[in-house]
Coordinates of C-alpha atoms and ligand atoms in Angstrom, one line a residue:
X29 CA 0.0 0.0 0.0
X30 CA 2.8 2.5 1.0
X31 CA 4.8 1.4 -2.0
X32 CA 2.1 1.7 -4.8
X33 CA 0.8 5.3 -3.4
X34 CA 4.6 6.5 -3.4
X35 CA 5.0 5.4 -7.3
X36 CA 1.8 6.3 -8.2
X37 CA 3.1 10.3 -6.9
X38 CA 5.8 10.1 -8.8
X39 CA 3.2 9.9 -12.1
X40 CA 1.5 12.8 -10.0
X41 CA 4.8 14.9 -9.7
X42 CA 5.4 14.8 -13.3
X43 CA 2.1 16.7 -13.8
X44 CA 3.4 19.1 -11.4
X45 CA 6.0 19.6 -14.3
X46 CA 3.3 19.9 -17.4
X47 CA 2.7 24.0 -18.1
X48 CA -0.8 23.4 -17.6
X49 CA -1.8 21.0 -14.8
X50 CA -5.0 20.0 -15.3
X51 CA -6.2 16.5 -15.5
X52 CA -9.5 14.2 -15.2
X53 CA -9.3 12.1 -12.3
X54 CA -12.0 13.9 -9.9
X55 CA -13.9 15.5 -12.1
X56 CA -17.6 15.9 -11.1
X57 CA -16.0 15.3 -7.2
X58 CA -16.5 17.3 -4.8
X59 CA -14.1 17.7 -2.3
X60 CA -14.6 19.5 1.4
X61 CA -11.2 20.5 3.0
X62 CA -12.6 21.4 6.5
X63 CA -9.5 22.5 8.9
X64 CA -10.2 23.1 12.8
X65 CA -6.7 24.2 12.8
X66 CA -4.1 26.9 11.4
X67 CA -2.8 25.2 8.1
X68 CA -0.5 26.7 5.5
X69 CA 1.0 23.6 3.6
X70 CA -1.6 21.0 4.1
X71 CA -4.3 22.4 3.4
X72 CA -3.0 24.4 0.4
X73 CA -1.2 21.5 -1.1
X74 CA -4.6 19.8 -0.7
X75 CA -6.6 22.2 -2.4
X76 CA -4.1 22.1 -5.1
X77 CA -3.9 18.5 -5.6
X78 CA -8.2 18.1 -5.8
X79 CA -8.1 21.1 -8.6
X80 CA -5.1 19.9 -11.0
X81 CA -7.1 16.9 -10.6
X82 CA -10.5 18.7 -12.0
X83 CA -12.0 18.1 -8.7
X84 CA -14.4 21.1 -6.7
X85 CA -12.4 22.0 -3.8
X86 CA -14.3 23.5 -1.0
X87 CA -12.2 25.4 2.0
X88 CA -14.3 25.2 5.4
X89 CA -12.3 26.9 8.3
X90 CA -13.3 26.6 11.7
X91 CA -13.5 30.4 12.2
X92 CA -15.1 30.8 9.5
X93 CA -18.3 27.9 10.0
X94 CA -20.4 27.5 12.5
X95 CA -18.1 25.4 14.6
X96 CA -17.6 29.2 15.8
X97 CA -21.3 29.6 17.0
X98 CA -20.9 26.2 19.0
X99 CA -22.3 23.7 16.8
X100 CA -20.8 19.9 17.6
X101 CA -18.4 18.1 15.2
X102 CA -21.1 15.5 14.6
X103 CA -24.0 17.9 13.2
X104 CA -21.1 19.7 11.4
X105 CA -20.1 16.7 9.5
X106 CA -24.2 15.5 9.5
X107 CA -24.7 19.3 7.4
X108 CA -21.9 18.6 5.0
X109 CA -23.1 15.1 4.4
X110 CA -26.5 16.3 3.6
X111 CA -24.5 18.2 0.7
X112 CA -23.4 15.2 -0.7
X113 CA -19.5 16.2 -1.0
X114 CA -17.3 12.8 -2.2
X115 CA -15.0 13.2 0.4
X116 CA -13.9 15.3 3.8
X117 CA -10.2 16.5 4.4
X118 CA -10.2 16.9 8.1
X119 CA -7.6 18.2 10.3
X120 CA -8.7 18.4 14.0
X121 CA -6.9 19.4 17.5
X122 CA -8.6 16.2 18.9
X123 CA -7.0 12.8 18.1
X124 CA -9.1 10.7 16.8
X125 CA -11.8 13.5 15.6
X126 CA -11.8 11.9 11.7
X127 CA -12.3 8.4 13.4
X128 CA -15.9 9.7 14.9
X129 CA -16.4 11.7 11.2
X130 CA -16.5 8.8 9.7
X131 CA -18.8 7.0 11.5
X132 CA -21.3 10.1 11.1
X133 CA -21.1 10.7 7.2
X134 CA -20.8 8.3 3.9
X135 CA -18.1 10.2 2.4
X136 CA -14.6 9.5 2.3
X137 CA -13.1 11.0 5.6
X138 CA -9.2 11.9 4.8
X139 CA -7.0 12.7 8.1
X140 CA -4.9 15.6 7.3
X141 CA -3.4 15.6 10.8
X142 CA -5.7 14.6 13.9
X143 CA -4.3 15.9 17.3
X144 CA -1.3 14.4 18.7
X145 CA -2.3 11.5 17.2
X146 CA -1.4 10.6 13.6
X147 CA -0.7 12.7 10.2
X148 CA -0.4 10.2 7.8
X149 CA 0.1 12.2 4.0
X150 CA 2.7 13.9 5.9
X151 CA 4.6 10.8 6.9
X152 CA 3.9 9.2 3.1
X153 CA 5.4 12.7 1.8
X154 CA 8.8 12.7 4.0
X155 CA 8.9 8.6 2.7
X156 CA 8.5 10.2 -1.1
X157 CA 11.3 12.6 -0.4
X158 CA 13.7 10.0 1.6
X159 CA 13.1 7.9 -1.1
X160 CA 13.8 10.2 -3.6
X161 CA 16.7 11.3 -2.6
X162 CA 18.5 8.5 -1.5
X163 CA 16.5 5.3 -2.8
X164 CA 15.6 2.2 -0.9
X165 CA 15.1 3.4 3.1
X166 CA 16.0 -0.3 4.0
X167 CA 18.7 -0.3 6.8
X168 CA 18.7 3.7 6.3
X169 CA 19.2 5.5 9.6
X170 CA 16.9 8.7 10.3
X171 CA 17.3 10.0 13.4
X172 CA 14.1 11.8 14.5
X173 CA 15.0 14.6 16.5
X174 CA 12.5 17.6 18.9
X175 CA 8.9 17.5 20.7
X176 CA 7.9 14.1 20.0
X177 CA 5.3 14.0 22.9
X178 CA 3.1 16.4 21.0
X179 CA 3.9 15.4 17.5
X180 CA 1.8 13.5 15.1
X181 CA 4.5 13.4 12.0
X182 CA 6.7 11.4 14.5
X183 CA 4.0 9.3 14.9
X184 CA 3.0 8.3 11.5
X185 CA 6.3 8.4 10.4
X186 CA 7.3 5.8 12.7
X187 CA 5.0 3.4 11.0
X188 CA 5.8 4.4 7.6
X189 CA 9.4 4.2 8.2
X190 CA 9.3 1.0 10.0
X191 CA 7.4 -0.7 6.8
X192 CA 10.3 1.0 4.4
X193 CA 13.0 -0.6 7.0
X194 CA 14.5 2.2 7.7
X195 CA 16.8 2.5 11.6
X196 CA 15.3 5.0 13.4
X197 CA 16.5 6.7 16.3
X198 CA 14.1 9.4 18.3
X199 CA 15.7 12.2 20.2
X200 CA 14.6 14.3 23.0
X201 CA 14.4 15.6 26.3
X202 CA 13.0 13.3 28.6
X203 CA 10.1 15.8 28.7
X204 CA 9.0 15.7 25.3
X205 CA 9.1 12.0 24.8
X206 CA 5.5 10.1 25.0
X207 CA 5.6 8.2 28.1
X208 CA 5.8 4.5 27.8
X209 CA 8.5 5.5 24.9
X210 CA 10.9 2.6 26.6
X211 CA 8.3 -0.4 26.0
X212 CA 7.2 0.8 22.8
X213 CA 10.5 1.5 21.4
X214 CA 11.2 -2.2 22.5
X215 CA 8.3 -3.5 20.5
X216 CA 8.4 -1.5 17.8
X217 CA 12.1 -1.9 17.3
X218 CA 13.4 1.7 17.7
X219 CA 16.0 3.3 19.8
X220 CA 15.7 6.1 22.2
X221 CA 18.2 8.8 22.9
X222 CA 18.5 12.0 25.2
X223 CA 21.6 13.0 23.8
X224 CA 21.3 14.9 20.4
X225 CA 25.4 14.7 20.2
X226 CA 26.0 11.1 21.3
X227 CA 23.3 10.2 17.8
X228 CA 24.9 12.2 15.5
X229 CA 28.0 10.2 16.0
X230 CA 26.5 7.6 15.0
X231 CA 26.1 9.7 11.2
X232 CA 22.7 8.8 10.4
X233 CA 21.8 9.3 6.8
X234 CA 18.6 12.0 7.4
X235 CA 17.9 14.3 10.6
X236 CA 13.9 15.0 10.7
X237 CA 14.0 18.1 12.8
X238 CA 10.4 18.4 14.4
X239 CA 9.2 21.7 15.4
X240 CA 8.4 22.6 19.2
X241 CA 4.8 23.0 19.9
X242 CA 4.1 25.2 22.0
X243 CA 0.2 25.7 21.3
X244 CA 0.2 22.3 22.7
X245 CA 1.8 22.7 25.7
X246 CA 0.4 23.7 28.8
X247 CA 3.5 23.8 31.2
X248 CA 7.0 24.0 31.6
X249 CA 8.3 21.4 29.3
X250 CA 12.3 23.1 29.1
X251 CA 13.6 25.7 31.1
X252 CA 14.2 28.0 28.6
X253 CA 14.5 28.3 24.6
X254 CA 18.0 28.9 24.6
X255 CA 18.7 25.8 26.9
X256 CA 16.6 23.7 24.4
X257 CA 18.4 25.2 21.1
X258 CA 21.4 24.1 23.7
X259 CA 20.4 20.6 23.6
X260 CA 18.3 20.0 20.9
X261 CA 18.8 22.3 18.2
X262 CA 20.1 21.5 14.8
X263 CA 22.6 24.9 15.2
X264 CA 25.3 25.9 13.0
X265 CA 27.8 24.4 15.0
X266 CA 26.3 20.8 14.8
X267 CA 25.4 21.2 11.3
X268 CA 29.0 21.8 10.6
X269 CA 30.0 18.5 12.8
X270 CA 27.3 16.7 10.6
X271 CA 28.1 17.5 7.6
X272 CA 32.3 17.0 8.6
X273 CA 31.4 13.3 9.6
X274 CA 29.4 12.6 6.4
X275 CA 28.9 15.1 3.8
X276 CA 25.5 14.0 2.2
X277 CA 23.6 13.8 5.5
X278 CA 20.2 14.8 4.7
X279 CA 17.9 17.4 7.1
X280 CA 13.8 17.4 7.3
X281 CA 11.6 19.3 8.8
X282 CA 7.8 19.1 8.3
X283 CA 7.5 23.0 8.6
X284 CA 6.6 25.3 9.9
X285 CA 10.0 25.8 11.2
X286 CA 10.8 27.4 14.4
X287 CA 14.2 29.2 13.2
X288 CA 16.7 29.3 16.2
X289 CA 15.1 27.2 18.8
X290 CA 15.1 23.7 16.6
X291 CA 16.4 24.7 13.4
X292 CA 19.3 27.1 12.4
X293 CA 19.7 28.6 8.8
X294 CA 22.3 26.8 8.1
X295 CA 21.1 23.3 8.1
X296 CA 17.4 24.8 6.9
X297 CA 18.2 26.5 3.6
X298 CA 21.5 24.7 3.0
X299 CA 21.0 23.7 -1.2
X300 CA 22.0 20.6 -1.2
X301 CA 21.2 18.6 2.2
X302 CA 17.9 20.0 3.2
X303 CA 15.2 18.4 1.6
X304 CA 12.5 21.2 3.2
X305 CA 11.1 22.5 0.1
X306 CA 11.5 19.2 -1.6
X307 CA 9.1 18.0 1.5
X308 CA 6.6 20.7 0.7
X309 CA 6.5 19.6 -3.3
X310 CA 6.2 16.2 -2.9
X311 CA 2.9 17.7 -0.4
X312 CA 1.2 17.8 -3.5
X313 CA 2.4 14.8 -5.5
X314 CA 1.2 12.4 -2.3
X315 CA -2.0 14.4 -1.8
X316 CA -2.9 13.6 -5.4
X317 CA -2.3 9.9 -4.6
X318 CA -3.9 9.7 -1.4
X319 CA -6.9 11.5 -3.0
X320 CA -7.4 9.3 -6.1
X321 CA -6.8 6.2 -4.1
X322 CA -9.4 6.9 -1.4
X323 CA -12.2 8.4 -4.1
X324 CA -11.7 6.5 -6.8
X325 CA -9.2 3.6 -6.2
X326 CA -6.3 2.2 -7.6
X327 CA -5.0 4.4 -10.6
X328 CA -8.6 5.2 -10.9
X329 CA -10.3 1.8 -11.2
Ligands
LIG417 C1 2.9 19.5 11.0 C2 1.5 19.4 11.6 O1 0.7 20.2 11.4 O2 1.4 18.4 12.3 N1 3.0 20.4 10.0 C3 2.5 20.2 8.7 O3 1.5 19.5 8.5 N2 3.2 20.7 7.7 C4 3.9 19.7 12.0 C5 3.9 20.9 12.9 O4 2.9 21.6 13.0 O5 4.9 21.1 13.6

C-alpha cells in the first residue's frame, strides 16, 4: 500500500511539471477541505492536488463555520453530508476526531493531521522525499529529533518508516518523549536517545527536525529556549560537525520551522542537504495519490 501510493506520486509529480496542470481524475467530485486548525502547507497542497485533478475544492475553516457559534463536530459533518460532498479533508486538534467523522457521514473522511495522534500524507510525503533522494530506506538511519510528545508526524512516520525498514532513532528531552516511549520503542524496534550529540556520531543518513509545539503545551516542558536550542537544536555548529562526519547527511523538517530554537539557517536552507522544500513539493504529488486512491481507487479503477 505505502509502496504503490509513493510510485503512483511520482506519475502525479510529473504533472506538477506539465505547463498546464490540469487533468480528469475527480472530475464531477467534490471535495470538502474542512481544517479546525491553522494550516499553511496541508491544506494548500490539498486544495491544489483536488483542482489539478478537476476536482471542486471547497475550503471550510473553523472560524469561519459555525463550529464558531458552537455547533458539535457530529452535526457539522451530519450538514456537510447532507450536501453530498465525495470526500472530507479533516484536520482536527482532537486525536481521533476523523475516526468519529466517519462514522457520522458516507463520504470518504481523509486525516490531514488529527491531534497528537497521527498525520499520515505527511509521513507518506517525507517517505516520497527519503526515497527520492536517497532510494531504498531499508537499513537507512533517520534519526528523528524535537517535541515528539506532542507530535503527530513522529508518529506516522514511525509506522511508515518501520514498513520501508528504515533505523530510526528518536531524540529528545526526557520531557518531550510520549511516556511509555521505553516499552514501545522495545516493541516496535526503535531506539531512544536523550543526547542529540551522542546520535549524531553515529552519522545517520537524514535528521527529521520536528518543530516545538508550543500551542500544545500547557506547562513548563524546558527551562528556557536557549537551553533547548542548547540541547536540541540543529545549530550551526552541529550542522557543521554533521556534515564534517558525512557530507551527504540529509535534514527534514515538516514546517513550519521554528528558526533558532530547533532549526538554524544553516542546516534549513542549506541547497544541497535539506530536503524542506522538496518535503513541501512532494505535499502535492502524495496528496494527489492519497486522494485518487481513497475516491476513486487504484489508478482510478
Ligand atoms: C505538522 C503538523 O501540522 O502536524 N505540519 C505540517 O503538517 N506541515 C507539524 C507541525 O505543525 O509542527
Amino acid at each position: 500500500m505505502i509502496n504503490s501510493l509513493l510510485n503512483r506520486a511520482k506519475d502525479f509529480h510529473d504533472v506538477q511539471r506539465n505547463k498546464v496542470k490540469k487533468i480528469d481524475t475527480l472530475r464531477g467530485k467534490t471535495i470538502i477541505n474542512l481544517f479546525f486548525e491553522d494550516s499553511t502547507r496541508t491544506r494548500t497542497s490539498f486544495e491544489i492536488a483536488g483542482k489539478w485533478m478537476s476536482a471542486d475544492t471547497i475550503n471550510v475553516t473553523a472560524k469561519g463555520s459555525s463550529a464558531s457559534k458552537g455547533e458539535s463536530l457530529r452535526d457539522t459533518i451530519r450538514t456537510i453530508n447532507a450536501m453530498a460532498v465525495d470526500a472530507i479533508v479533516m484536520r482536527h486538534p482532537a486525536s481521533g476526531a476523523p475516526h468519529l467523522a466517519a462514522q457520522w457521514t458516507d463520504s470518504h473522511i481523509l486525516n490531514a493531521g488529527d491531534g497528537m495522534c497521527e498525520h499520515p500524507t505527511q509521513a507518506l510525503l517525507d517517505a516520497y522525499t527519503m526515497t527520492t533522494r536517497l532510494g531504498s530506506l531499508d537499513g537507512k538511519h533517520v534519526a528523528i529529533v524535537g517535541d515528539l510528545t506532542h507530535s503527530r508526524v513522529f508518529r506516522s512516520n514511525l509506522h511508515t518508516l518501520k514498513a520501508l525498514g528504515a533505523q530510526i532513532t528518536v531524540v529528545a528531552p526526557p520531557t518531550l518523549l510520549p511516556s511509555g516511549v521505553d516499552s514501545w520503542s522495545k516493541s516496535h524496534g526503535f531506539a531512544v536517545s536523550y543526547d542529540l550529540d551522542e546520535t549524531l556520531e553515529e552519522r545517520p543518513d537524514v535528521i527529521m527536525m520536528l518543530r516545538v509545539q508550543k500551542e500544545r503545551m500547557s506547562g513548563g516542558y524546558f527551562p528556557t529556549a536557549r537551553e533547548y536550542t542548547v540541547g536540541y537544536g540543529l545549530t550551526e555548529a552541529r550542522w557543521r560537525s554533521v556534515i564534517d562526519r558525512k557530507p551527504d547527511t540529509l535534514v527534514l523538517h515538516p514546517g513550519p520551522m521554528n528558526r533558532g530554537l530547533e532549526i538554524a539557517a544553516g542546516p534549513a536552507d542549506d541547497i544541497e542537504r535539506s530536503a524542506v522544500l522538496d518535503q513541501v513539493s512532494a505535499g502535492v504529488a502524495i496528496r494527489m495519490a492519497a486522494l485518487e486512491r481513497l475516491i476513486v481507487g487504484e489508478k482510478g479503477n
